Coordinates of C-alpha atoms in Angstrom, one line a residue:
X1215 CA -46.6 -136.7 35.8
X1216 CA -49.4 -136.3 38.3
X1217 CA -49.1 -132.9 40.3
X1218 CA -49.2 -134.8 43.4
X1219 CA -46.3 -137.0 42.7
X1220 CA -44.5 -133.9 41.3
X1221 CA -44.8 -131.8 44.3
X1222 CA -43.3 -134.9 46.2
X1223 CA -40.5 -134.9 44.3
X1224 CA -39.9 -131.1 44.6
X1225 CA -40.1 -131.3 48.5
X1226 CA -37.7 -134.3 48.5
X1227 CA -35.4 -132.6 45.8
X1228 CA -35.4 -129.5 47.7
X1229 CA -34.3 -131.2 51.0
X1230 CA -31.5 -133.3 49.1
X1231 CA -30.5 -130.0 47.1
X1232 CA -29.8 -128.0 50.7
X1233 CA -28.2 -131.3 52.5
X1234 CA -25.7 -131.8 49.0
X1235 CA -25.0 -127.8 50.0
X1236 CA -24.3 -128.0 53.4
X1237 CA -22.5 -131.2 53.6
X1238 CA -19.5 -129.3 51.3
X1239 CA -19.7 -126.6 54.3
X1240 CA -18.1 -126.5 57.5
X1241 CA -20.0 -126.2 60.1
X1242 CA -19.2 -122.7 61.5
X1243 CA -20.2 -121.9 57.9
X1244 CA -23.7 -122.7 58.3
X1245 CA -25.7 -119.7 58.2
X1246 CA -29.2 -118.7 59.0
X1247 CA -30.6 -119.2 55.8
X1248 CA -29.4 -122.8 55.4
X1249 CA -31.7 -123.3 59.0
X1250 CA -34.9 -122.4 57.6
X1251 CA -34.5 -123.6 54.4
X1252 CA -33.7 -127.0 56.1
X1253 CA -36.8 -126.5 57.9
X1254 CA -39.1 -126.0 55.3
X1255 CA -38.2 -128.3 53.3
X1256 CA -38.3 -130.8 56.1
X1257 CA -41.4 -129.7 57.1
X1258 CA -43.0 -130.6 53.5
X1259 CA -41.9 -134.0 53.6
X1260 CA -43.1 -134.4 56.6
X1261 CA -46.5 -132.8 56.0
X1262 CA -46.8 -134.4 52.5
X1263 CA -46.7 -137.8 54.2
X1264 CA -43.0 -138.8 52.8
X1265 CA -41.4 -139.2 56.4
X1266 CA -39.4 -142.3 55.2
X1267 CA -37.2 -140.3 53.1
X1268 CA -36.9 -137.6 55.7
X1269 CA -35.6 -140.7 57.9
X1270 CA -32.8 -142.0 54.9
X1271 CA -31.9 -138.3 55.7
X1272 CA -31.7 -138.2 58.9
X1273 CA -30.1 -141.7 59.4
X1274 CA -27.0 -141.0 56.9
X1275 CA -23.8 -141.1 58.1
X1276 CA -22.9 -138.0 56.1
X1277 CA -25.7 -135.9 57.6
X1278 CA -25.1 -136.4 61.2
X1279 CA -23.1 -132.8 61.2
X1280 CA -26.1 -131.1 59.6
X1281 CA -28.5 -133.0 61.5
X1282 CA -26.6 -132.0 65.2
X1283 CA -27.2 -128.4 64.3
X1284 CA -30.5 -128.0 62.2
X1285 CA -32.3 -131.2 63.2
X1286 CA -34.3 -129.7 66.2
X1287 CA -36.1 -127.5 63.8
X1288 CA -38.0 -130.7 62.8
X1289 CA -39.4 -131.5 66.4
X1290 CA -42.9 -129.2 66.0
X1291 CA -43.7 -130.4 62.5
X1292 CA -42.4 -134.3 63.9
X1293 CA -44.5 -133.7 66.8
X1294 CA -47.5 -132.8 65.0
X1295 CA -47.7 -135.9 62.2
X1296 CA -47.0 -138.3 64.9
X1297 CA -50.0 -137.1 67.1
X1298 CA -52.7 -137.1 63.4
X1299 CA -50.8 -140.4 62.5
X1300 CA -52.8 -143.5 63.9
X1301 CA -50.8 -146.2 65.8
X1302 CA -50.6 -148.7 63.1
X1303 CA -49.6 -146.5 60.5
X1304 CA -46.3 -147.1 59.1
X1305 CA -45.6 -143.5 58.5
X1306 CA -45.7 -142.8 62.3
X1307 CA -43.3 -145.3 63.2
X1308 CA -41.1 -143.6 60.6
X1309 CA -41.8 -140.1 62.4
X1310 CA -41.0 -141.7 65.8
X1311 CA -37.6 -143.1 64.2
X1312 CA -37.1 -139.7 62.9
X1313 CA -37.5 -138.5 66.8
X1314 CA -35.0 -140.9 68.1
X1315 CA -32.6 -140.2 65.9
X1316 CA -32.7 -136.5 66.5
X1317 CA -32.6 -137.1 70.3
X1318 CA -29.2 -139.1 69.4
X1319 CA -27.4 -136.6 67.1
X1320 CA -29.1 -133.3 68.0
X1321 CA -27.1 -130.6 70.0
X1322 CA -28.6 -131.1 73.5
X1323 CA -29.4 -127.8 74.8
X1324 CA -31.0 -126.8 71.3
X1325 CA -32.8 -129.7 71.6
X1326 CA -34.0 -129.3 75.3
X1327 CA -35.6 -126.2 74.3
X1328 CA -37.2 -127.2 71.1
X1329 CA -38.7 -130.3 73.2
X1330 CA -40.4 -127.7 76.1
X1331 CA -41.8 -125.6 73.3
X1332 CA -44.1 -128.0 71.9
X1333 CA -44.7 -128.9 75.4
X1334 CA -45.6 -125.2 76.2
X1335 CA -47.6 -125.0 72.8
X1336 CA -50.0 -127.9 73.6
X1337 CA -53.3 -127.1 74.6
X1338 CA -57.0 -129.4 75.1
X1339 CA -57.0 -132.7 74.4
X1340 CA -53.4 -133.0 73.1
X1341 CA -51.6 -131.8 76.3
X1342 CA -51.2 -135.5 77.4
X1343 CA -50.6 -137.0 74.4
X1344 CA -47.7 -134.6 73.3
X1345 CA -46.6 -134.7 77.2
X1346 CA -46.1 -138.6 77.2
X1347 CA -44.7 -138.6 73.3
X1348 CA -41.9 -136.1 74.8
X1349 CA -40.6 -137.5 78.1
X1350 CA -38.8 -140.1 76.9
X1351 CA -36.6 -137.6 74.6
X1352 CA -37.0 -135.1 77.2
X1353 CA -35.0 -137.3 79.9
X1354 CA -32.5 -139.0 77.5
X1355 CA -31.5 -135.0 76.4
X1356 CA -31.9 -133.8 80.2
X1357 CA -29.0 -136.8 80.9
X1358 CA -27.0 -135.1 78.2
X1359 CA -26.5 -131.8 79.5
X1360 CA -23.7 -131.0 81.6
X1361 CA -24.4 -127.3 82.8
X1362 CA -27.5 -126.3 84.7
X1363 CA -28.8 -130.0 84.9
X1364 CA -30.9 -129.4 88.0
X1365 CA -32.2 -126.4 86.7
X1366 CA -33.4 -127.9 83.4
X1367 CA -34.9 -131.0 85.4
X1368 CA -37.0 -128.2 87.5
X1369 CA -37.7 -126.5 84.5
X1370 CA -39.2 -129.2 82.4
X1371 CA -41.1 -130.6 85.6
X1372 CA -42.7 -127.1 86.3
X1373 CA -43.8 -126.5 82.7
X1374 CA -45.3 -130.1 82.3
X1375 CA -47.3 -129.6 85.8
X1376 CA -48.3 -126.2 84.5
X1377 CA -49.7 -127.7 81.4
X1378 CA -51.3 -130.5 83.3
X1379 CA -52.9 -128.5 86.1
X1380 CA -56.0 -126.9 83.9
X1381 CA -57.3 -130.5 82.9
X1382 CA -60.1 -131.6 85.0
X1383 CA -59.2 -134.5 88.0
X1384 CA -61.5 -137.9 86.8
X1385 CA -63.3 -138.0 89.9
X1386 CA -66.2 -140.8 89.4
X1387 CA -65.4 -144.7 89.0
X1388 CA -66.3 -144.1 85.3
X1389 CA -64.1 -140.8 84.4
X1390 CA -61.2 -142.8 86.3
X1391 CA -61.9 -145.7 83.9
X1392 CA -62.6 -144.2 80.7
X1393 CA -59.8 -141.1 81.5
X1394 CA -60.7 -139.2 78.2
X1395 CA -57.7 -137.0 78.2
X1396 CA -55.2 -139.3 79.1
X1397 CA -54.7 -137.8 82.6
X1398 CA -54.3 -140.8 85.1
X1399 CA -51.8 -142.5 82.3
X1400 CA -50.0 -139.4 81.8
X1401 CA -49.3 -138.3 85.9
X1402 CA -47.9 -141.8 86.3
X1403 CA -45.5 -141.4 83.4
X1404 CA -44.7 -138.2 84.6
X1405 CA -43.5 -139.6 88.0
X1406 CA -41.9 -142.6 86.2
X1407 CA -39.8 -139.7 84.1
X1408 CA -38.7 -138.0 87.6
X1409 CA -37.3 -141.5 89.3
X1410 CA -33.5 -141.6 87.5
X1411 CA -32.9 -138.2 88.6
X1412 CA -34.2 -139.0 92.3
X1413 CA -32.5 -142.3 92.1
X1414 CA -29.3 -139.8 91.7
X1415 CA -30.4 -137.7 94.6
X1416 CA -30.5 -140.7 96.9
X1417 CA -27.1 -142.5 95.3
X1418 CA -25.3 -139.2 96.3
X1419 CA -27.2 -138.8 99.9
X1420 CA -26.2 -142.3 100.7
X1421 CA -22.4 -141.3 99.6
X1422 CA -22.6 -138.7 102.2
X1423 CA -25.0 -137.4 105.0
X1424 CA -25.0 -134.4 103.0
X1425 CA -26.9 -134.4 99.8
X1426 CA -24.3 -133.1 97.4
X1427 CA -27.2 -132.2 94.8
X1428 CA -29.3 -130.0 96.4
X1429 CA -30.4 -127.8 93.7
X1430 CA -31.7 -131.3 91.9
X1431 CA -33.5 -132.1 95.3
X1432 CA -34.8 -128.8 95.5
X1433 CA -36.5 -129.1 92.3
X1434 CA -37.8 -132.3 92.6
X1435 CA -39.1 -131.4 96.0
X1436 CA -41.0 -128.8 94.1
X1437 CA -42.7 -131.4 92.0
X1438 CA -44.1 -133.4 94.6
X1439 CA -45.4 -130.2 96.3
X1440 CA -47.5 -129.4 93.4
X1441 CA -48.0 -133.0 92.6
X1442 CA -49.7 -133.1 96.1
X1443 CA -52.0 -130.0 95.2
X1444 CA -52.8 -131.1 91.4
X1445 CA -54.2 -134.1 91.0
X1446 CA -54.2 -135.3 94.5
X1447 CA -55.8 -133.0 96.1
X1448 CA -58.8 -132.9 94.1
X1449 CA -58.5 -136.6 93.4
X1450 CA -61.1 -139.6 94.2
X1451 CA -58.5 -141.8 96.3
X1452 CA -60.5 -144.3 98.0
X1453 CA -60.0 -148.0 96.8
X1454 CA -62.6 -148.8 93.6
X1455 CA -64.0 -152.1 92.7
X1456 CA -63.6 -153.7 89.4
X1457 CA -60.1 -151.3 88.9
X1458 CA -57.3 -153.2 89.9
X1459 CA -54.8 -150.6 90.0
X1460 CA -56.2 -147.1 91.2
X1461 CA -53.9 -144.8 88.9
X1462 CA -54.1 -141.7 91.6
X1463 CA -53.5 -144.1 94.5
X1464 CA -50.1 -145.2 92.4
X1465 CA -49.4 -142.0 91.8
X1466 CA -50.0 -141.1 95.4
X1467 CA -47.8 -144.2 96.2
X1468 CA -45.0 -143.0 94.3
X1469 CA -45.1 -139.2 95.4
X1470 CA -44.8 -140.8 98.9
X1471 CA -41.9 -142.7 98.4
X1472 CA -40.0 -140.0 96.6
X1473 CA -40.0 -137.7 99.6
X1474 CA -39.4 -140.9 102.0
X1475 CA -36.1 -141.5 99.4
X1476 CA -35.2 -138.0 99.9
X1477 CA -35.7 -137.9 103.5
X1478 CA -38.2 -135.6 103.3
X1479 CA -41.6 -136.9 104.0
X1480 CA -41.4 -136.6 108.1
X1481 CA -39.7 -132.8 108.0
X1482 CA -42.8 -132.1 105.4
X1483 CA -45.5 -133.6 108.0
X1484 CA -44.8 -131.8 110.7
X1485 CA -43.6 -128.3 108.5
X1486 CA -46.6 -126.3 108.9
X1487 CA -46.5 -126.8 112.2
X1488 CA -43.4 -125.8 113.1
X1489 CA -43.7 -122.7 111.6
X1490 CA -40.3 -123.3 109.6
X1491 CA -39.9 -123.9 105.6
X1492 CA -37.5 -126.1 104.3
X1493 CA -34.0 -125.1 104.0
X1494 CA -34.2 -123.6 100.3
X1495 CA -31.2 -122.4 98.6
X1496 CA -33.6 -120.0 96.2
X1497 CA -35.1 -117.5 98.2
X1498 CA -37.5 -117.2 95.5
X1499 CA -39.2 -120.1 96.3
X1500 CA -39.0 -119.9 100.0
X1501 CA -42.1 -117.1 99.3
X1502 CA -43.9 -118.7 96.9
X1503 CA -43.6 -122.2 98.8
X1504 CA -45.0 -120.0 101.7
X1505 CA -48.2 -118.8 100.0
X1506 CA -49.0 -122.2 97.6
X1507 CA -47.9 -125.0 100.0
X1508 CA -50.8 -125.0 102.5
X1509 CA -53.0 -127.2 100.3
X1510 CA -50.3 -129.5 99.3
X1511 CA -48.8 -130.0 103.0
X1512 CA -53.0 -130.8 104.1
X1513 CA -52.9 -133.1 101.1
X1514 CA -49.9 -135.0 102.4
X1515 CA -51.4 -135.3 106.0
X1516 CA -54.6 -137.0 104.4
X1517 CA -52.7 -139.2 102.3
X1518 CA -50.5 -140.3 105.3
X1519 CA -53.5 -140.2 108.4
X1520 CA -56.7 -141.3 106.3
X1521 CA -55.4 -143.0 103.7
X1522 CA -52.5 -144.5 105.0
X1523 CA -49.4 -144.2 102.5
X1524 CA -46.4 -143.7 104.0
X1525 CA -47.6 -144.8 107.8
X1526 CA -45.0 -147.5 107.9
X1527 CA -42.6 -145.1 107.9
X1528 CA -44.0 -142.7 110.4
X1529 CA -42.7 -143.1 113.7
X1530 CA -45.2 -144.0 116.5
X1531 CA -44.0 -141.9 119.4
X1532 CA -46.5 -139.0 119.0
X1533 CA -50.0 -138.8 121.3
X1534 CA -53.4 -138.7 119.1
X1535 CA -53.9 -135.3 120.8
X1536 CA -50.2 -133.8 119.5
X1537 CA -51.3 -135.4 115.9
X1538 CA -54.6 -133.8 116.2
X1539 CA -52.8 -130.3 116.9
X1540 CA -50.6 -131.2 114.3
X1541 CA -53.2 -131.5 111.4
X1542 CA -55.6 -129.0 112.7
X1543 CA -54.1 -126.3 110.4
X1544 CA -54.5 -129.0 107.8
X1545 CA -58.2 -129.3 108.4
X1546 CA -58.9 -125.9 108.3
X1547 CA -57.4 -125.3 104.9
X1548 CA -59.6 -128.1 103.5
X1549 CA -62.7 -126.8 105.3
X1550 CA -62.4 -123.7 103.9
X1551 CA -62.8 -124.9 100.1
X1552 CA -66.0 -126.0 99.1
X1553 CA -65.1 -128.5 96.4
X1554 CA -66.8 -132.1 97.6
X1555 CA -63.5 -133.8 96.5
X1556 CA -61.4 -131.3 98.9
X1557 CA -64.2 -131.0 101.2
X1558 CA -64.7 -134.6 102.1
X1559 CA -60.6 -135.0 102.7
X1560 CA -60.8 -132.2 105.0
X1561 CA -63.6 -134.1 107.1
X1562 CA -61.9 -137.5 106.9
X1563 CA -58.8 -135.8 108.1
X1564 CA -60.7 -134.5 111.0
X1565 CA -62.9 -137.5 111.8
X1566 CA -59.5 -139.8 111.6
X1567 CA -57.5 -137.8 113.9
X1568 CA -60.3 -137.7 116.5
X1569 CA -61.2 -141.2 116.5
X1570 CA -57.7 -142.0 117.4
X1571 CA -58.7 -140.1 121.0
X1572 CA -60.3 -141.3 123.7
X1573 CA -63.6 -139.5 125.0
X1574 CA -62.8 -136.5 127.7
X1575 CA -59.1 -137.1 127.4
X1576 CA -58.5 -133.8 125.3
X1577 CA -57.7 -131.1 127.5
X1578 CA -59.2 -127.5 127.6
X1579 CA -56.2 -126.3 127.2
X1580 CA -56.0 -126.6 123.7
X1581 CA -58.7 -124.3 122.7
X1582 CA -56.1 -121.5 123.7
X1583 CA -54.6 -122.4 119.8
X1584 CA -56.2 -120.3 117.5
X1585 CA -57.2 -123.6 115.1
X1586 CA -59.6 -125.7 117.8
X1587 CA -61.7 -122.5 117.5
X1588 CA -61.8 -121.7 114.1
X1589 CA -62.1 -125.2 112.8
X1590 CA -65.5 -125.8 114.5
X1591 CA -66.6 -122.4 113.1
X1592 CA -65.5 -123.8 109.8
X1593 CA -67.4 -127.1 110.5
X1594 CA -70.8 -125.5 111.3
X1595 CA -70.6 -123.4 108.0
X1596 CA -70.4 -126.9 106.0
X1597 CA -73.5 -128.2 108.3
X1598 CA -75.4 -125.2 107.5
X1599 CA -74.5 -124.2 104.3
X1600 CA -73.2 -126.9 102.5
X1601 CA -75.4 -128.2 99.4
X1602 CA -74.1 -131.9 99.7
X1603 CA -76.0 -133.4 102.2
X1604 CA -74.1 -136.6 103.0
X1605 CA -71.6 -133.8 104.0
X1606 CA -73.5 -131.9 106.0
X1607 CA -74.7 -134.8 108.1
X1608 CA -70.9 -135.9 108.3
X1609 CA -70.2 -132.8 109.5
X1610 CA -72.5 -133.1 112.4
X1611 CA -71.6 -136.1 113.6
X1612 CA -67.7 -134.9 113.5
X1613 CA -68.8 -131.6 115.7
X1614 CA -70.4 -134.0 118.4
X1615 CA -67.1 -136.4 118.1
X1616 CA -64.9 -133.0 118.8
X1617 CA -67.3 -132.4 121.4
X1618 CA -67.2 -135.6 123.3
X1619 CA -63.5 -135.8 123.3
X1620 CA -62.7 -132.4 125.4
X1621 CA -62.4 -132.6 129.0
X1622 CA -65.2 -130.7 131.1
X1623 CA -63.5 -127.5 130.6
X1624 CA -63.3 -127.7 127.1
X1625 CA -66.9 -128.6 126.6
X1626 CA -68.0 -125.5 128.7
X1627 CA -65.9 -123.2 126.9
X1628 CA -66.2 -124.8 123.3
X1629 CA -69.9 -124.3 124.2
X1630 CA -69.8 -120.8 124.9
X1631 CA -67.8 -119.9 121.6
X1632 CA -70.2 -121.8 119.4
X1633 CA -73.3 -120.1 121.0
X1634 CA -71.8 -116.8 120.2
X1635 CA -70.5 -117.3 116.9
X1636 CA -72.6 -119.9 115.1
X1637 CA -75.7 -117.7 113.9
X1638 CA -77.9 -120.3 113.6
X1639 CA -80.9 -121.7 115.5
X1640 CA -80.3 -125.4 114.5
X1641 CA -76.8 -125.2 115.4
X1642 CA -77.3 -123.5 118.6
X1643 CA -80.5 -125.7 119.5
X1644 CA -78.0 -128.7 119.0
X1645 CA -75.6 -127.2 121.4
X1646 CA -78.4 -126.4 124.0
X1647 CA -79.1 -130.2 123.8
X1648 CA -75.3 -131.0 124.6
X1649 CA -75.3 -128.8 127.6
X1650 CA -78.3 -130.6 129.0
X1651 CA -76.6 -133.8 128.2
X1652 CA -73.7 -132.5 130.2
X1653 CA -76.1 -131.3 133.4
X1654 CA -77.6 -134.3 133.6
X1655 CA -74.2 -136.3 133.8
X1656 CA -73.8 -134.0 136.7
X1657 CA -76.8 -134.2 138.4
X1658 CA -76.8 -137.9 138.0
X1659 CA -73.2 -138.0 139.7
X1660 CA -72.3 -140.1 136.5
X1661 CA -69.1 -137.7 136.6
X1662 CA -67.8 -134.9 139.3
X1663 CA -68.6 -131.6 136.8
X1664 CA -68.5 -128.3 138.5
X1665 CA -68.3 -126.9 135.0
X1666 CA -72.1 -127.7 134.7
X1667 CA -73.3 -126.9 138.2
X1668 CA -73.2 -123.5 140.3
X1669 CA -72.0 -120.4 139.3
X1670 CA -70.3 -121.9 136.1
X1671 CA -73.5 -122.8 135.1
X1672 CA -75.3 -120.1 135.7
X1673 CA -73.1 -118.0 133.6
X1674 CA -73.7 -120.5 130.4
X1675 CA -77.2 -120.2 131.4
X1676 CA -77.5 -116.3 130.7
X1677 CA -76.4 -116.8 127.0
X1678 CA -78.8 -120.0 126.8
X1679 CA -82.0 -118.9 128.5
X1680 CA -82.2 -115.3 126.3
X1681 CA -84.5 -114.2 123.3
X1682 CA -81.5 -111.9 120.9
X1683 CA -83.9 -108.8 120.4
X1684 CA -86.3 -109.7 123.1
X1685 CA -90.2 -109.6 122.2
X1686 CA -89.3 -108.9 118.7
X1687 CA -86.8 -112.2 117.6
X1688 CA -88.2 -114.0 115.0
X1689 CA -89.5 -116.8 116.6
X1690 CA -89.9 -119.0 113.4
X1691 CA -86.1 -118.3 112.8
X1692 CA -85.3 -119.4 115.9
X1693 CA -87.5 -121.6 116.9
X1694 CA -85.2 -124.6 117.2
X1695 CA -83.2 -122.7 119.6
X1696 CA -86.1 -121.7 122.1
X1697 CA -87.7 -125.0 122.0
X1698 CA -84.4 -126.6 123.0
X1699 CA -84.2 -123.8 125.4
X1700 CA -87.9 -124.7 127.1
X1701 CA -86.9 -128.1 127.0
X1702 CA -83.8 -127.4 129.3
X1703 CA -85.4 -125.3 131.4
X1704 CA -88.1 -128.2 131.9
X1705 CA -85.6 -130.5 132.6
X1706 CA -84.0 -128.0 135.2
X1707 CA -87.0 -127.1 137.0
X1708 CA -87.8 -130.8 137.4
X1709 CA -84.3 -132.7 138.4
X1710 CA -83.1 -129.6 140.5
X1711 CA -85.3 -128.5 143.4
X1712 CA -84.9 -125.3 145.0
X1713 CA -83.5 -126.8 148.5
X1714 CA -80.1 -128.2 146.3
X1715 CA -80.6 -126.0 143.6
X1716 CA -77.2 -127.3 142.2
X1717 CA -77.6 -125.9 139.2
X1718 CA -78.2 -122.2 140.7
X1719 CA -81.8 -122.2 138.4
X1720 CA -83.8 -121.3 141.1
X1721 CA -81.4 -118.5 142.3
X1722 CA -81.1 -116.9 138.4
X1723 CA -85.3 -117.4 138.2
X1724 CA -86.5 -113.9 138.2
X1725 CA -83.8 -113.1 135.8
X1726 CA -85.0 -115.9 133.7
X1727 CA -88.7 -114.6 133.7
X1728 CA -87.0 -111.4 132.9
X1729 CA -85.0 -111.8 129.9
X1730 CA -86.7 -114.8 128.5
X1731 CA -90.4 -115.7 130.0
X1732 CA -92.1 -112.9 129.6
X1733 CA -90.5 -111.6 125.9
X1734 CA -91.6 -114.9 124.9
X1735 CA -95.0 -114.6 125.4
X1736 CA -95.2 -111.1 124.3
X1737 CA -93.4 -112.3 120.8
X1738 CA -96.1 -115.2 120.4
X1739 CA -99.0 -113.1 120.7
X1740 CA -97.4 -110.7 118.3
X1741 CA -96.4 -113.2 115.7
X1742 CA -99.5 -115.0 116.2
X1743 CA -101.6 -112.1 115.4
X1744 CA -99.6 -111.7 112.3
X1745 CA -99.8 -114.8 111.1
X1746 CA -103.4 -115.1 111.4
X1747 CA -104.3 -111.6 109.9
X1748 CA -102.1 -113.4 106.8
X1749 CA -104.0 -116.3 106.7
X1750 CA -107.1 -114.2 106.9
X1751 CA -105.7 -112.1 104.2
X1752 CA -104.9 -115.0 101.7
X1753 CA -108.6 -116.4 102.1
X1754 CA -109.9 -113.3 101.0
X1755 CA -107.7 -113.2 98.3
X1756 CA -108.6 -116.1 97.1
X1757 CA -112.2 -115.9 97.3
X1758 CA -111.8 -112.7 95.2
X1759 CA -109.7 -114.4 92.6
X1760 CA -112.3 -117.1 92.6
X1761 CA -109.0 -119.3 91.8
X1762 CA -107.1 -121.2 94.0
X1763 CA -104.1 -121.6 91.8
X1764 CA -103.1 -117.9 91.6
X1765 CA -99.5 -118.0 92.0
X1766 CA -96.8 -115.7 93.7
X1767 CA -93.0 -116.1 93.1
X1768 CA -90.6 -116.1 96.7
X1769 CA -87.1 -114.9 95.9
X1770 CA -84.4 -116.4 98.8
X1771 CA -80.8 -115.0 98.9
X1772 CA -81.4 -113.4 95.5
X1773 CA -82.9 -117.1 93.7
X1774 CA -86.0 -117.2 92.5
X1775 CA -87.8 -120.0 94.0
X1776 CA -90.7 -122.2 92.6
X1777 CA -93.9 -120.4 92.1
X1778 CA -96.3 -120.8 95.2
X1779 CA -99.9 -121.3 94.5
X1780 CA -102.4 -119.5 97.6
X1781 CA -102.9 -123.0 99.0
X1782 CA -99.0 -123.5 99.3
X1783 CA -98.5 -120.2 101.0
X1784 CA -101.9 -120.9 103.4
X1785 CA -100.0 -124.3 104.1
X1786 CA -96.8 -122.5 105.1
X1787 CA -98.7 -120.3 107.1
X1788 CA -100.6 -122.6 109.1
X1789 CA -97.2 -124.5 109.7
X1790 CA -95.7 -121.5 111.0
X1791 CA -98.8 -121.3 113.8
X1792 CA -98.3 -124.8 114.7
X1793 CA -95.1 -124.1 115.3
X1794 CA -95.9 -121.2 117.7
X1795 CA -98.4 -123.6 119.2
X1796 CA -95.6 -125.9 120.1
X1797 CA -93.2 -123.3 121.6
X1798 CA -96.7 -122.0 123.8
X1799 CA -97.6 -125.3 125.1
X1800 CA -94.0 -126.0 126.3
X1801 CA -93.7 -122.7 127.7
X1802 CA -96.9 -123.4 129.2
X1803 CA -95.8 -126.7 130.9
X1804 CA -92.7 -124.6 132.3
X1805 CA -94.3 -122.0 134.1
X1806 CA -97.0 -124.6 135.4
X1807 CA -93.9 -126.4 136.9
X1808 CA -92.1 -123.6 138.2
X1809 CA -95.5 -122.3 139.9
X1810 CA -96.1 -126.0 141.3
X1811 CA -92.5 -126.0 142.9
X1812 CA -92.7 -122.2 144.3
X1813 CA -96.0 -123.4 146.1
X1814 CA -94.5 -126.6 147.6
X1815 CA -92.0 -124.6 149.0
X1816 CA -94.2 -121.8 150.8

């Protein structure tokens, strides 16, 4: 007899021997040794590919009591074998039938713990496979549990989500279509797993205005909140061509539907704005919710107000400015993140909230809310620090949109704030250009605007027509702001004459010359002399080296940049000189205009 066949017979014989011995025992007489021997023999049968023989044992009516008490020990080897066998393999089918029998026969509590243990122990590529394999058995077992059902449902959902969370969320169209780890399919399977429990809660709510099963409702609500953070917060949720049913859009729809059915959708939308928490019975969850729900609630607002999930359920009684106010907290949460998938959601939510509003309709009092100050500051960080070009451009457009929505006093206050906090010459130059536009509207009588004329404007110009560090200011780094400020001053001198002096520029001319024009002259002379000396030095070094390909390394923010030849260095230095010449020419023009105007008056 071949050795392999002999080992098989031994494994089956051992199992049969244990079964025969246990058949004559009463249930109370089963010992720990019996459990261990049954598990080892059953595992051996499975690993050697003799699931058919094990299935006969499990299906045998005489073995019901044995399987009820000992069968759950087979869950681990059973799951391992099912995942190894291919779909069309008969052995896999036998294993699935064994699993089904165990679900029907085993003690529910022990089987529940066995199934959860398998989900907890899985990792990597097998996570989604294992979860999808065990969802149906787990659901069946949960319905059998009489005590602590809500707790068990919550524990199951939490365990599943904890196992899924480390997996990367497919983002591109190709990744979603391939779904290598099965996450897209698994997420929708999990929400289907939860539906019968949701229906149970909804039925109870229909019978009574109060939910009789508050614990189960809480657990399902926790699941929804977790799902909003993962996978939905980082998922790509735009409609994609050639994908008939976008898996994450379907998942989002299901989560929103659950929240609506449990009457929690609208309360959650306004939860953060009201500064309150749901009426959880479990105090421990209150603390967790307060710390971790910000991302989830931000994602919920994005789903509703950008992707329009559940928008049909939303009461259309709120003003656009109130909705913007509600969403600002969520926008701030999203803009602080650096991942493209999350950051883009923040920008989309901000843009969508602003587009609902008329220009000049947002009252300046809204700037008293801290979010209305911190959000544009975060937007500036995206504009200046984000490595993704299209997000930088979009954030600039949204900043302009934000500015346009405010009334005159709001624009004025916002400009002052951004000039003081942006710490970026390009942004400051952009704000100065906006100030110029508002002054133009005031002077051309397009709108009656006292905030950009007279003493209000003089106070604002004090911030604009100024070199931060006097003559020692880095003119190259601040060139955008300086050019915008000079252009503004030139515009004021041309458009506003000394007789009218609507802008107040003529009143503060001496101050402007002292704080801005004279230090700028000195700074330009110093900077040009320094860069001309550098150019001369580089040329001399080049001649000495007899080689224009001499390279140097440049370090920016701790990172080494590509090496620069001497010729490239010279090009940079000449570009700086050109910038200084440009500033100098505009400065000369401004001084010429001032002189002409003063002569005309005298």
